[in-house]
Coordinates of C-alpha atoms in Angstrom, one line a residue:
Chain A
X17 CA 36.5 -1.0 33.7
X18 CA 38.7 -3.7 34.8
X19 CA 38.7 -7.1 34.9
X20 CA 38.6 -7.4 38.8
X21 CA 40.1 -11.1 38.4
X22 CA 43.1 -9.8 37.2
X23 CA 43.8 -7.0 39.9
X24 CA 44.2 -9.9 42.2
X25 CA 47.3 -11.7 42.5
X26 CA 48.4 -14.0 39.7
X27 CA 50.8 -17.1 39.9
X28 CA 53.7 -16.4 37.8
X29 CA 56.0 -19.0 36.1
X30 CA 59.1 -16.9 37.9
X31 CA 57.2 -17.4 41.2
X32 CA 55.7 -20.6 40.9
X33 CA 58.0 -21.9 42.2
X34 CA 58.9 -20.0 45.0
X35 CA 56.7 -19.6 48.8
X36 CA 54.7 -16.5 49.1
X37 CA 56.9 -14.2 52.1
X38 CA 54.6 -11.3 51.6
X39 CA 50.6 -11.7 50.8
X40 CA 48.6 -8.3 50.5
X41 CA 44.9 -8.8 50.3
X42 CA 42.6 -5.6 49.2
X43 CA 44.7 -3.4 50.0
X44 CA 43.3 0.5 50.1
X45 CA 44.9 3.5 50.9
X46 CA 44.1 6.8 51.4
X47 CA 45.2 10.1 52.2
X48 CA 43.0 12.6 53.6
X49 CA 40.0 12.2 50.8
X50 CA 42.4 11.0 47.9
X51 CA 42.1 7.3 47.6
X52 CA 46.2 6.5 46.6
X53 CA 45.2 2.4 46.5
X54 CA 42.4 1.0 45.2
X55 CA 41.7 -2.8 46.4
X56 CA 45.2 -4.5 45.3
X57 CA 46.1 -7.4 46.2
X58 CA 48.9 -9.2 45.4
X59 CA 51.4 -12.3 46.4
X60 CA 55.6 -11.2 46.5
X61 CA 57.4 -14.3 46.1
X62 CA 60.4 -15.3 48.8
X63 CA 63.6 -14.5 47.4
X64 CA 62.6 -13.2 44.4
X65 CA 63.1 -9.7 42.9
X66 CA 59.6 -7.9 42.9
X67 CA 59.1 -4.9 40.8
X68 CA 57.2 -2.4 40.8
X69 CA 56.1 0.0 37.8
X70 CA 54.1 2.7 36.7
X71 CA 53.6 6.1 36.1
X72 CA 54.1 8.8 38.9
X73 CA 50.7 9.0 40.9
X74 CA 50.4 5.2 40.0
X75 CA 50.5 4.0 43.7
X76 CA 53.6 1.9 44.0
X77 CA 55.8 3.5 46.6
X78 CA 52.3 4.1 48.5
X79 CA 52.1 0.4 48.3
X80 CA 55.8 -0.4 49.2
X81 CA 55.5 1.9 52.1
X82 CA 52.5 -0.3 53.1
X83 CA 54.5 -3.2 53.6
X84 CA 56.3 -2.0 56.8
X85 CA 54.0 0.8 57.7
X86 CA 56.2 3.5 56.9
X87 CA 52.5 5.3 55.8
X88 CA 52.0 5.0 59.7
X89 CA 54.0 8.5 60.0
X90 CA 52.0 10.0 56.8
X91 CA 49.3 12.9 58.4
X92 CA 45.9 11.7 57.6
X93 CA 46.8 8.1 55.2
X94 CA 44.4 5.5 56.7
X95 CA 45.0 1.6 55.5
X96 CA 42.6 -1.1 55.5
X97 CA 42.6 -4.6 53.9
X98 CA 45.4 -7.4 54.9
X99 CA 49.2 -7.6 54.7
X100 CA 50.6 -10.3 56.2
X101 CA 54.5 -11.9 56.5
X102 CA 54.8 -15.4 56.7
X103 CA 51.3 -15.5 57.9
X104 CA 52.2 -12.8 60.4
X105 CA 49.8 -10.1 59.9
X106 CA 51.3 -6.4 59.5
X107 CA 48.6 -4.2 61.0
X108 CA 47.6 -6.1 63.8
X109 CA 47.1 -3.4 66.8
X110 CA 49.7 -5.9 68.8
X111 CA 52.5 -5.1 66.1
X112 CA 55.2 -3.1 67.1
X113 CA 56.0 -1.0 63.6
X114 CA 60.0 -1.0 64.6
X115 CA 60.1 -4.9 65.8
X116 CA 58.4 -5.2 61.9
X117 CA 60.8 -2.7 60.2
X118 CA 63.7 -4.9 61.7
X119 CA 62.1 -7.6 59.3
X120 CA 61.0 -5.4 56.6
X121 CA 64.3 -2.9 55.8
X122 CA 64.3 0.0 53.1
X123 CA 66.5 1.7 51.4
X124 CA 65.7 5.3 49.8
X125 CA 66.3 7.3 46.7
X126 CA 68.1 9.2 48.3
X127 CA 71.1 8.0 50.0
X128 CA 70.4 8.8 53.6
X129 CA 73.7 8.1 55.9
X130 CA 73.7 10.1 59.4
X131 CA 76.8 12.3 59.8
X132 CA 78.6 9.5 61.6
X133 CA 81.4 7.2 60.7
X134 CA 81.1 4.4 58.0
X135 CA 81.1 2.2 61.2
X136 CA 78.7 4.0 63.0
X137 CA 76.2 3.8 60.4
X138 CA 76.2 0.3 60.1
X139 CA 76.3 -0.6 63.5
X140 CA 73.2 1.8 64.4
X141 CA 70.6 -0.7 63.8
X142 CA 72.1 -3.8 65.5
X143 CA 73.0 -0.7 68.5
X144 CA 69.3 0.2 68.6
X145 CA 68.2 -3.3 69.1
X146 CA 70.9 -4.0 72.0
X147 CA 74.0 -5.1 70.5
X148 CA 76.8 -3.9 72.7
X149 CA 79.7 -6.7 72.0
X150 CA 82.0 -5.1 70.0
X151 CA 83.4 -7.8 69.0
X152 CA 80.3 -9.1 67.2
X153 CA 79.3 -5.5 66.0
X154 CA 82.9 -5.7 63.9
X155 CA 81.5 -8.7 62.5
X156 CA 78.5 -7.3 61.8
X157 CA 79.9 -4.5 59.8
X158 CA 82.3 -6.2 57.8
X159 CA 79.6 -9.3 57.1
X160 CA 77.1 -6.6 55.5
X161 CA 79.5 -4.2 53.9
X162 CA 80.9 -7.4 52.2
X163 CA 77.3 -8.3 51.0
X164 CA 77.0 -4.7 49.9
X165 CA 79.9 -4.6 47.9
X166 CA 81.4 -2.0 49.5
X167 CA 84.4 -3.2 52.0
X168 CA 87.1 -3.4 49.9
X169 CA 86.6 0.3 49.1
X170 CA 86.2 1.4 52.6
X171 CA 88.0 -1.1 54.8
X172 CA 90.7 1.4 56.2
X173 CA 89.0 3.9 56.7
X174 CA 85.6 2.5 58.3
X175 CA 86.2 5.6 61.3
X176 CA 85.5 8.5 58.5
X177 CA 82.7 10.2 57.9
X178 CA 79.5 8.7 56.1
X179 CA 79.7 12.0 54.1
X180 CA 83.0 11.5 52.4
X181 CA 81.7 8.7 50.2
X182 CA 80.4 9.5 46.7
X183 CA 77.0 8.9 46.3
X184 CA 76.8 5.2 44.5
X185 CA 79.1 3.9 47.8
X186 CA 76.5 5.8 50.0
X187 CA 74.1 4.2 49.0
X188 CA 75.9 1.1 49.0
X189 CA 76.3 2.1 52.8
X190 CA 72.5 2.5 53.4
X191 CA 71.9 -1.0 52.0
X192 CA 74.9 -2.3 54.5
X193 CA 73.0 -0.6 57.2
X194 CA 69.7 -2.0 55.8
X195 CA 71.4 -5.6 56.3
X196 CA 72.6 -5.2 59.9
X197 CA 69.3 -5.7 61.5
X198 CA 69.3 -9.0 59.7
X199 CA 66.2 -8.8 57.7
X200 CA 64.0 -11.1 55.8
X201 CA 62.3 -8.5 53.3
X202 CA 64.2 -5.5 51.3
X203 CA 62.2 -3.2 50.3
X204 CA 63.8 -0.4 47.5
X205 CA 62.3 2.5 47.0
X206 CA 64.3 4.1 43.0
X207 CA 67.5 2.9 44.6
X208 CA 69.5 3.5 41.6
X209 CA 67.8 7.1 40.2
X210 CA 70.2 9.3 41.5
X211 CA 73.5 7.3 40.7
X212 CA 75.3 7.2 37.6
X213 CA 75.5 4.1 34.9
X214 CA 78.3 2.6 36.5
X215 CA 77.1 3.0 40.1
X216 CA 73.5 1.5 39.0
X217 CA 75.6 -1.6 37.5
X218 CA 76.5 -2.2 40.7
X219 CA 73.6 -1.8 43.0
X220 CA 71.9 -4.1 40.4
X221 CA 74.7 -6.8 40.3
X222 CA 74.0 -6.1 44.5
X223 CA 70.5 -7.0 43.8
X224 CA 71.1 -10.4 42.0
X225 CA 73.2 -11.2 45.0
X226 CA 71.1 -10.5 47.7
X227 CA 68.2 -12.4 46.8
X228 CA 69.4 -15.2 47.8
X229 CA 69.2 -14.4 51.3
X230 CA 66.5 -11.7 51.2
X231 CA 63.4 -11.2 49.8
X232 CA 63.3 -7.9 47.2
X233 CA 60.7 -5.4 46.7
X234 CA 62.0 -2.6 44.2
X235 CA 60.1 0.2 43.0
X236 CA 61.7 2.0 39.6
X237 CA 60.6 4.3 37.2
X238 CA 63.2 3.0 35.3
X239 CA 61.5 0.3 32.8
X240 CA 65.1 -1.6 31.9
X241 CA 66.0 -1.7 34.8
X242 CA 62.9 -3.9 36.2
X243 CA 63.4 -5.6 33.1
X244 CA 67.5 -6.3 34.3
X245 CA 66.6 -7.1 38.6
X246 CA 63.5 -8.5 38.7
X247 CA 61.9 -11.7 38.3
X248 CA 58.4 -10.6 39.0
X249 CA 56.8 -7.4 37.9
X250 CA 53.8 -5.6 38.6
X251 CA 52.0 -2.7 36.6
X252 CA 50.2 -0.1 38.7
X253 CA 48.0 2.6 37.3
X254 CA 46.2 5.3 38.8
X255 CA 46.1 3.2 42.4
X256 CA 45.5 0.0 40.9
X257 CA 47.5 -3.1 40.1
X258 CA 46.7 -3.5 36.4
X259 CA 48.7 -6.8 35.8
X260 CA 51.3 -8.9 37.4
X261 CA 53.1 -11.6 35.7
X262 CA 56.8 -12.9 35.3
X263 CA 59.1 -10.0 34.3
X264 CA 60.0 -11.7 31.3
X265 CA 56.4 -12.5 29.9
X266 CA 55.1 -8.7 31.1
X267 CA 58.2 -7.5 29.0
X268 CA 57.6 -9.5 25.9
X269 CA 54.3 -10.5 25.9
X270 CA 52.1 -8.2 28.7
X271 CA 48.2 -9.7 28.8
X272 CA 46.9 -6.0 28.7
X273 CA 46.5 -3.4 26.9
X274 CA 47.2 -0.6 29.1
X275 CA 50.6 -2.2 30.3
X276 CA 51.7 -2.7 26.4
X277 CA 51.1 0.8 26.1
X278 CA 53.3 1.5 29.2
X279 CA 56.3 -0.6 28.5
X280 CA 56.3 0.4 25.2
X281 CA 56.4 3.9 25.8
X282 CA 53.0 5.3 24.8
X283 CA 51.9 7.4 27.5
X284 CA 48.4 8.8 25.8
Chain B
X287 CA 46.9 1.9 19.2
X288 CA 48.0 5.2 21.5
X289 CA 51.1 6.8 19.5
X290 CA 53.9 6.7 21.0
X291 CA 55.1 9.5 23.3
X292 CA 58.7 9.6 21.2
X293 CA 57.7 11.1 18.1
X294 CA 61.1 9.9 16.2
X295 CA 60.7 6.7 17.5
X296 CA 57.0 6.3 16.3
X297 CA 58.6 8.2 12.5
X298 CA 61.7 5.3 12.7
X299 CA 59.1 2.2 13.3
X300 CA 56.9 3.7 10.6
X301 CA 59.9 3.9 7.9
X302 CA 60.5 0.4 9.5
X303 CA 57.2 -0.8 8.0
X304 CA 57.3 1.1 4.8
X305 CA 61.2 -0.3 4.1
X306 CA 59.9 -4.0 4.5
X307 CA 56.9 -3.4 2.3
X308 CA 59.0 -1.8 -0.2
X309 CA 61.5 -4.6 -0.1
X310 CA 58.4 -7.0 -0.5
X311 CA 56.9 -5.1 -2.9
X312 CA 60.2 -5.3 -5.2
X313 CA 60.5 -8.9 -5.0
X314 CA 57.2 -9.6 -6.2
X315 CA 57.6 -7.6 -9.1
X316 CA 61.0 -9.5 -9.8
X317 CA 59.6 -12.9 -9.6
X318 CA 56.8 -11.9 -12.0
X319 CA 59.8 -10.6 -14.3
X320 CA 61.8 -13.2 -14.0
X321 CA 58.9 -16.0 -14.9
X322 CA 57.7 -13.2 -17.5
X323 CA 61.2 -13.3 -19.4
X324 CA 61.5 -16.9 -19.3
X325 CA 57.7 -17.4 -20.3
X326 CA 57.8 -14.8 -23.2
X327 CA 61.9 -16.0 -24.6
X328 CA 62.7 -12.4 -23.4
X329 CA 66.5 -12.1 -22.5
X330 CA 66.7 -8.3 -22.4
X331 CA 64.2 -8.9 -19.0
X332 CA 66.1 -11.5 -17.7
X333 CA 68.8 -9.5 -17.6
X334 CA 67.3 -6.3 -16.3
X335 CA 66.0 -8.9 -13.3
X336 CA 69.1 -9.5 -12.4
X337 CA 70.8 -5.8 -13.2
X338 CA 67.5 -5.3 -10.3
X339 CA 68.8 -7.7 -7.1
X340 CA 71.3 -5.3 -6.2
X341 CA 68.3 -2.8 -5.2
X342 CA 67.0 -5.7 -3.1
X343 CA 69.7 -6.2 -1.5
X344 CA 70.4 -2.9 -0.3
X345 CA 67.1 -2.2 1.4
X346 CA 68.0 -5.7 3.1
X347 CA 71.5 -3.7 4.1
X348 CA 68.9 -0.6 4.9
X349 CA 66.5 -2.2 7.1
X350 CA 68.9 -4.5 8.9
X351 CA 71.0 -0.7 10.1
X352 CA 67.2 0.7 10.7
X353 CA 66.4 -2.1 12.9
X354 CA 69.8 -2.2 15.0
X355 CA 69.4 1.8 15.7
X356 CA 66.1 0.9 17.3
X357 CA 67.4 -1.8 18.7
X358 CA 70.0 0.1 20.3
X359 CA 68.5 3.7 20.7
X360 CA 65.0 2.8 22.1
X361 CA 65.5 -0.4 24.3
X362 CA 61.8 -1.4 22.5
X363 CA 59.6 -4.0 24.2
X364 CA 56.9 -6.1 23.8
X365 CA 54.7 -5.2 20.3
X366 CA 57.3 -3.1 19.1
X367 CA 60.2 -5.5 20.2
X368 CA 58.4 -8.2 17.5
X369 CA 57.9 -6.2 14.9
X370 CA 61.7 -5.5 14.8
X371 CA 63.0 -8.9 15.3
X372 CA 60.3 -9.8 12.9
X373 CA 61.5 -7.3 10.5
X374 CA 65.2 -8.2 10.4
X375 CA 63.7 -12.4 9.8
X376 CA 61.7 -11.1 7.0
X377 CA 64.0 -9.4 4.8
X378 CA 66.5 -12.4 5.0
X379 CA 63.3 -14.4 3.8
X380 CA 63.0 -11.5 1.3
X381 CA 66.3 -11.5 0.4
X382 CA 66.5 -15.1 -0.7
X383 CA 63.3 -14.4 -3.0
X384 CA 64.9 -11.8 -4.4
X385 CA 67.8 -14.5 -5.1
X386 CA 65.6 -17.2 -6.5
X387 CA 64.2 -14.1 -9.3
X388 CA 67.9 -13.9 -10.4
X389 CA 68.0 -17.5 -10.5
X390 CA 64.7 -17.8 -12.5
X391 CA 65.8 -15.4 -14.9
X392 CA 69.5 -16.8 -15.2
X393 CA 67.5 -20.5 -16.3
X394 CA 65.6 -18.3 -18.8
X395 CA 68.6 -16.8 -20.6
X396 CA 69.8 -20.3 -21.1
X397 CA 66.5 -21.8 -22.0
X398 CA 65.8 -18.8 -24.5
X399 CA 68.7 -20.7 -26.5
X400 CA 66.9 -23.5 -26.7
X401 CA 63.7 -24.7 -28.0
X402 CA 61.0 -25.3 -25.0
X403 CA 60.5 -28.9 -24.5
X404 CA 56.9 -27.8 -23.8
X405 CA 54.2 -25.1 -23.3
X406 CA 54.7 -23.4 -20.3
X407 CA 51.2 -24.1 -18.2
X408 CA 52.3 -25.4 -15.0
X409 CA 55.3 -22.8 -14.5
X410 CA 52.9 -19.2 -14.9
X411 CA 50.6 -20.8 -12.6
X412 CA 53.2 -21.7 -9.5
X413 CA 54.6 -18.1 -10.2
X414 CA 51.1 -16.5 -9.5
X415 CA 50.4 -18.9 -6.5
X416 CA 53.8 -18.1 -5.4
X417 CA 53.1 -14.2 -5.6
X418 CA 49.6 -14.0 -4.4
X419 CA 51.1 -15.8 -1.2
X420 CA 54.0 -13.4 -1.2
X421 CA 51.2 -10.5 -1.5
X422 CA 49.3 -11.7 1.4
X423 CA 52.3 -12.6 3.8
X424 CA 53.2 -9.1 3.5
X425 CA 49.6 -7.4 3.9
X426 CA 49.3 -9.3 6.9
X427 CA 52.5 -7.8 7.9
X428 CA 51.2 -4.6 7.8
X429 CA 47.9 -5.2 8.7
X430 CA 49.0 -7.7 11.5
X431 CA 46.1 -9.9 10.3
X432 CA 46.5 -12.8 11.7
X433 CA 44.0 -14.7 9.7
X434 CA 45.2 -13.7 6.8
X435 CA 48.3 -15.1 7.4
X436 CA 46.6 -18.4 8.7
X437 CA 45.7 -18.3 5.0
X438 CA 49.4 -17.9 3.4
X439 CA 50.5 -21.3 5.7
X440 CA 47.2 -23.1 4.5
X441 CA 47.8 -21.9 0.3
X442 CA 51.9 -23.8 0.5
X443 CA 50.0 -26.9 -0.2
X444 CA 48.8 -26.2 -3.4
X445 CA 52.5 -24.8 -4.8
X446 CA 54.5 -28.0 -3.2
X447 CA 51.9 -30.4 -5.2
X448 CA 52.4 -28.5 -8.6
X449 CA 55.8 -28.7 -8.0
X450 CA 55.9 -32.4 -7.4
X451 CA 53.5 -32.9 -10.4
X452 CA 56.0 -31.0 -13.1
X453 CA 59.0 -32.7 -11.3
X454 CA 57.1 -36.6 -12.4
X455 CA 56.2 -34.9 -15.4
X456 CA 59.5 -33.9 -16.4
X457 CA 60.8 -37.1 -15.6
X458 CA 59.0 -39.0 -17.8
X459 CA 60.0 -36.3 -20.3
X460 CA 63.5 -37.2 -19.5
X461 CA 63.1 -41.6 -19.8
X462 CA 62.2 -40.7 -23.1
X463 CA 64.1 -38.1 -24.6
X464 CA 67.6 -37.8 -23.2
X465 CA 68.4 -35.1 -25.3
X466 CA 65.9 -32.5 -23.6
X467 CA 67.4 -33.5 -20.2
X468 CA 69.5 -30.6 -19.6
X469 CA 66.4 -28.2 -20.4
X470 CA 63.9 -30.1 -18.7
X471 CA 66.8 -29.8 -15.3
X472 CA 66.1 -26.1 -15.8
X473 CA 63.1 -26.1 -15.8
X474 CA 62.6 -28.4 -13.1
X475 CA 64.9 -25.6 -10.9
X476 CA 62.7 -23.0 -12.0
X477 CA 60.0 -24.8 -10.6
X478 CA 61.7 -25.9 -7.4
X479 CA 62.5 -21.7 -7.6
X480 CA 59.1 -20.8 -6.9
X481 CA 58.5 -23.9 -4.6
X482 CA 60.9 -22.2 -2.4
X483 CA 59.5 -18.6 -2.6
X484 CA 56.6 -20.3 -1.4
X485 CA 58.2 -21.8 1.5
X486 CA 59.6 -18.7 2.4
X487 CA 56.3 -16.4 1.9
X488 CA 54.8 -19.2 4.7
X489 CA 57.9 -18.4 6.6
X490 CA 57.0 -14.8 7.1
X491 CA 53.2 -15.3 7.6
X492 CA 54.4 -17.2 10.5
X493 CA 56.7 -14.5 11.4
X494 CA 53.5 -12.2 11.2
X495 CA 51.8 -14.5 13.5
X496 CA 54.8 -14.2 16.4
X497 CA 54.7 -10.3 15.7
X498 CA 50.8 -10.1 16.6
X499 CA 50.2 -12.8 19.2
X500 CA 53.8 -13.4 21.0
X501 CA 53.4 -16.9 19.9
X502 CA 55.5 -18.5 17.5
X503 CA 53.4 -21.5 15.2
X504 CA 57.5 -22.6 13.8
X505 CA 58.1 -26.2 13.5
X506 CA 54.9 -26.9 14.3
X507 CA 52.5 -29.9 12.7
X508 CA 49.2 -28.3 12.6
X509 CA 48.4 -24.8 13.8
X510 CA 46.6 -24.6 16.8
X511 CA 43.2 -23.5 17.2
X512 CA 43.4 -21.1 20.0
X513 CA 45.7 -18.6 18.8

């Protein structure tokens, strides 16, 4: 059995000294009978780069999804315990799940653009929430594909399809689009799995860059590259957070047994 | 310990462990012929010790290539992370013992010349001191017992004060008789030798400590007692 001291959130010399943005307390998830989160609970730093880790099953998209009720859509997934953002808390009844995802952004594995222009897709979100100077919608677009590293390559040609890009620059495009609504959290769910070496390089240089502005919560089955992005990672097995701790201490020196064995690639 | 799920990558630490121990094992035989050769007046020894260092130092050549290929083929972390890094720092440690055996038996040639300014007591006893911590630095290795090589950093004591009780020795030997002082300087490196293989048997017990706990007791002044 675990220690149930250490399923709860830990201080971290990477996060110590940053604010909490995002406190999760008990958090339990379950779909239909399955039980997908077992009681975690866990503080996510303000501008820092979260990761999270684990096997497939382990409950950490389940838990990223949590964060702005995107499990809200999922037949049958009921959610108790306390999420709360800034203080605010998450599932309040009063919340309004698309005011919150205008906070809490995400961007997919798979790149997601709609069949619109590279313009278009950007400006949706701000659209949606009642932008309608153009003026300020250009700025807009060009502020957030510039964050995304992407407006140099697509600056003359912003009224062409979404569709034309290769798949590292859609992405790039779904993070612009993530940006537009001006949000405080980021939340990544295996952003980089589907793109090549070079195309990862630069979604993680993107990373590093955003989190100065942006708080970052990245899931990846991808070990080195938690190890590269993140500051702060967590270990979740089976549905439960099994450690959390500086990426660079869980990475050299984990405190458990059972994330050793993880990291270091022995899978039982 | 699970296995790891990599099969070639659990065969390549293995052969890892096995080269180092190897290595270690070789030294310690050299010392022991080196100090045997100059002990017994035997220069055909002395000169197979040295014919020997090359072999030393190509498994230092072997394991530093086995420990980059891990390095670069299995991004390791954590446990298995140390006990490469730790395995590249030993075998330089190694390495240089394997030096001071060619250097021991070098002094013996000369000395064999000569007639010995005294009975060697002091000398055979630092050797076997100096290879019983050498012995135990490496079974802790592969054993990753830490207390054991707790023990290896207590026992350097006991080596550095015979070697400071030969050198005052020898240097009374010397006031009196100039003409034994260029054997009594040789034996005086012998000894400082086998100080140093001392120094750097404590060097890898300390390595040994990183490798289990992920804390490094370097540079300290006393060990501390909640490892």
């Amino acid at each position: 059995m675990l220690d149930p001291a250490l399923t709860r959130a830990r201080p971290s010399a990477a996060a110590a000294d940053a604010p909490v943005k995002i406190a999760v307390r008990e958090l339990v998830v379950h779909y239909g009978a399955t039980c997908a989160l077992e009681a975690v609970s866990l503080d996510i730093p303000a501008h820092r780069v979260t990761a999270l880790i684990g096997p497939s099953g382990c409950g950490k998209s389940t838990f990223l999804r949590c964060l702005n009720r995107m499990n809200d859509h999922i037949p049958g997934a009921r959610v108790s315990g306390d999420v709360t953002i800034d203080g605010d808390p998450v599932y309040d009844p009063g919340v309004d799940p698309v005011a919150l995802r205008k906070r809490v952004g995400m961007v997919f594995q798979k790149s997601n653009p709609f069949p619109k222009s590279i313009f278009d897709n950007v400006a949706f979100g701000p659209r949606v929430h009642g932008e309608r100077d153009a003026v300020k919608l250009r700025e807009i677009v060009e502020r957030t594909l510039r964050q995304s590293a992407l407006w140099e390559e697509v600056e003359d040609r912003l009224d062409r399809s979404a569709l034309e890009l290769s798949g590292g620059q859609q992405q790039r495009l779904c993070i612009a689009r993530a940006l537009a609504v001006d949000p405080e959290v980021l939340l990544m769910d295996e952003p980089a799995s589907a793109l090549d070496p070079i195309a990862t390089a630069k979604i993680e240089e993107l990373i590093h860059e955003l989190k100065s502005a942006y708080t970052i919560v990245i899931v990846t089955h991808n070990m080195q590259q938690a190890a590269r992005v993140s500051d702060v990672t967590a270990y979740f097995y089976l549905g439960r957070l099994i450690e959390v701790g500086s990426t660079e201490v869980l990475f050299t020196t984990p405190s458990r047994q059972e994330t050793e064995d993880y990291i270091t690639g022995r899978f039982g | 310990m699970p296995l790891h799920t990599d099969r070639t990558y659990e065969q390549h630490l293995g052969q890892l462990r096995t080269s180092v121990l190897e290595m270690g094992g070789l030294v310690e035989e050299q010392i022991g012929h080196a100090v045997r050769a100059l002990v017994q007046r035997d220069q055909a020894l002395a000169r197979t010790t040295i014919d020997n260092d090359h072999t030393v130092n190509r498994l230092d050549v072997e394991i530093d290539e086995l420990s980059l290929k891990l390095l670069a083929l299995h991004q390791p972390a954590a446990r298995d992370l140390r006990l490469i890094t730790t395995a590249l720092k030993i075998t330089t440690d190694l390495e240089r013992i394997g030096d001071m055996a060619t250097h021991i038996a070098e002094r013996a040639i000369e000395l064999s010349a000569e007639m010995p300014i005294k009975p060697y007591i002091d000398i055979p006893r630092m050797a076997d001191l100096a290879r019983d911590m050498l012995h135990r630095s490496l079974d802790s290795f592969v054993h990753e017992d830490v207390e054991l090589a707790l023990g290896v950093c207590m026992a350097d004591d006991a080596i550095d004060q015979l070697h400071e009780q030969l050198f005052r020795e020898l240097l009374s030997f010397m006031a009196e008789d100039p003409k034994i002082v260029s054997r009594a300087m040789r034996l005086l490196f012998v000894s400082k030798y086998l100080e140093r293989v001392g120094d750097h048997a404590t060097n890898i017990a300390e390595m040994v400590i990183f490798m289990v706990k992920g804390r490094s007791i370097r540079h300290l002044d006393k060990v501390p007692r909640d490892l």
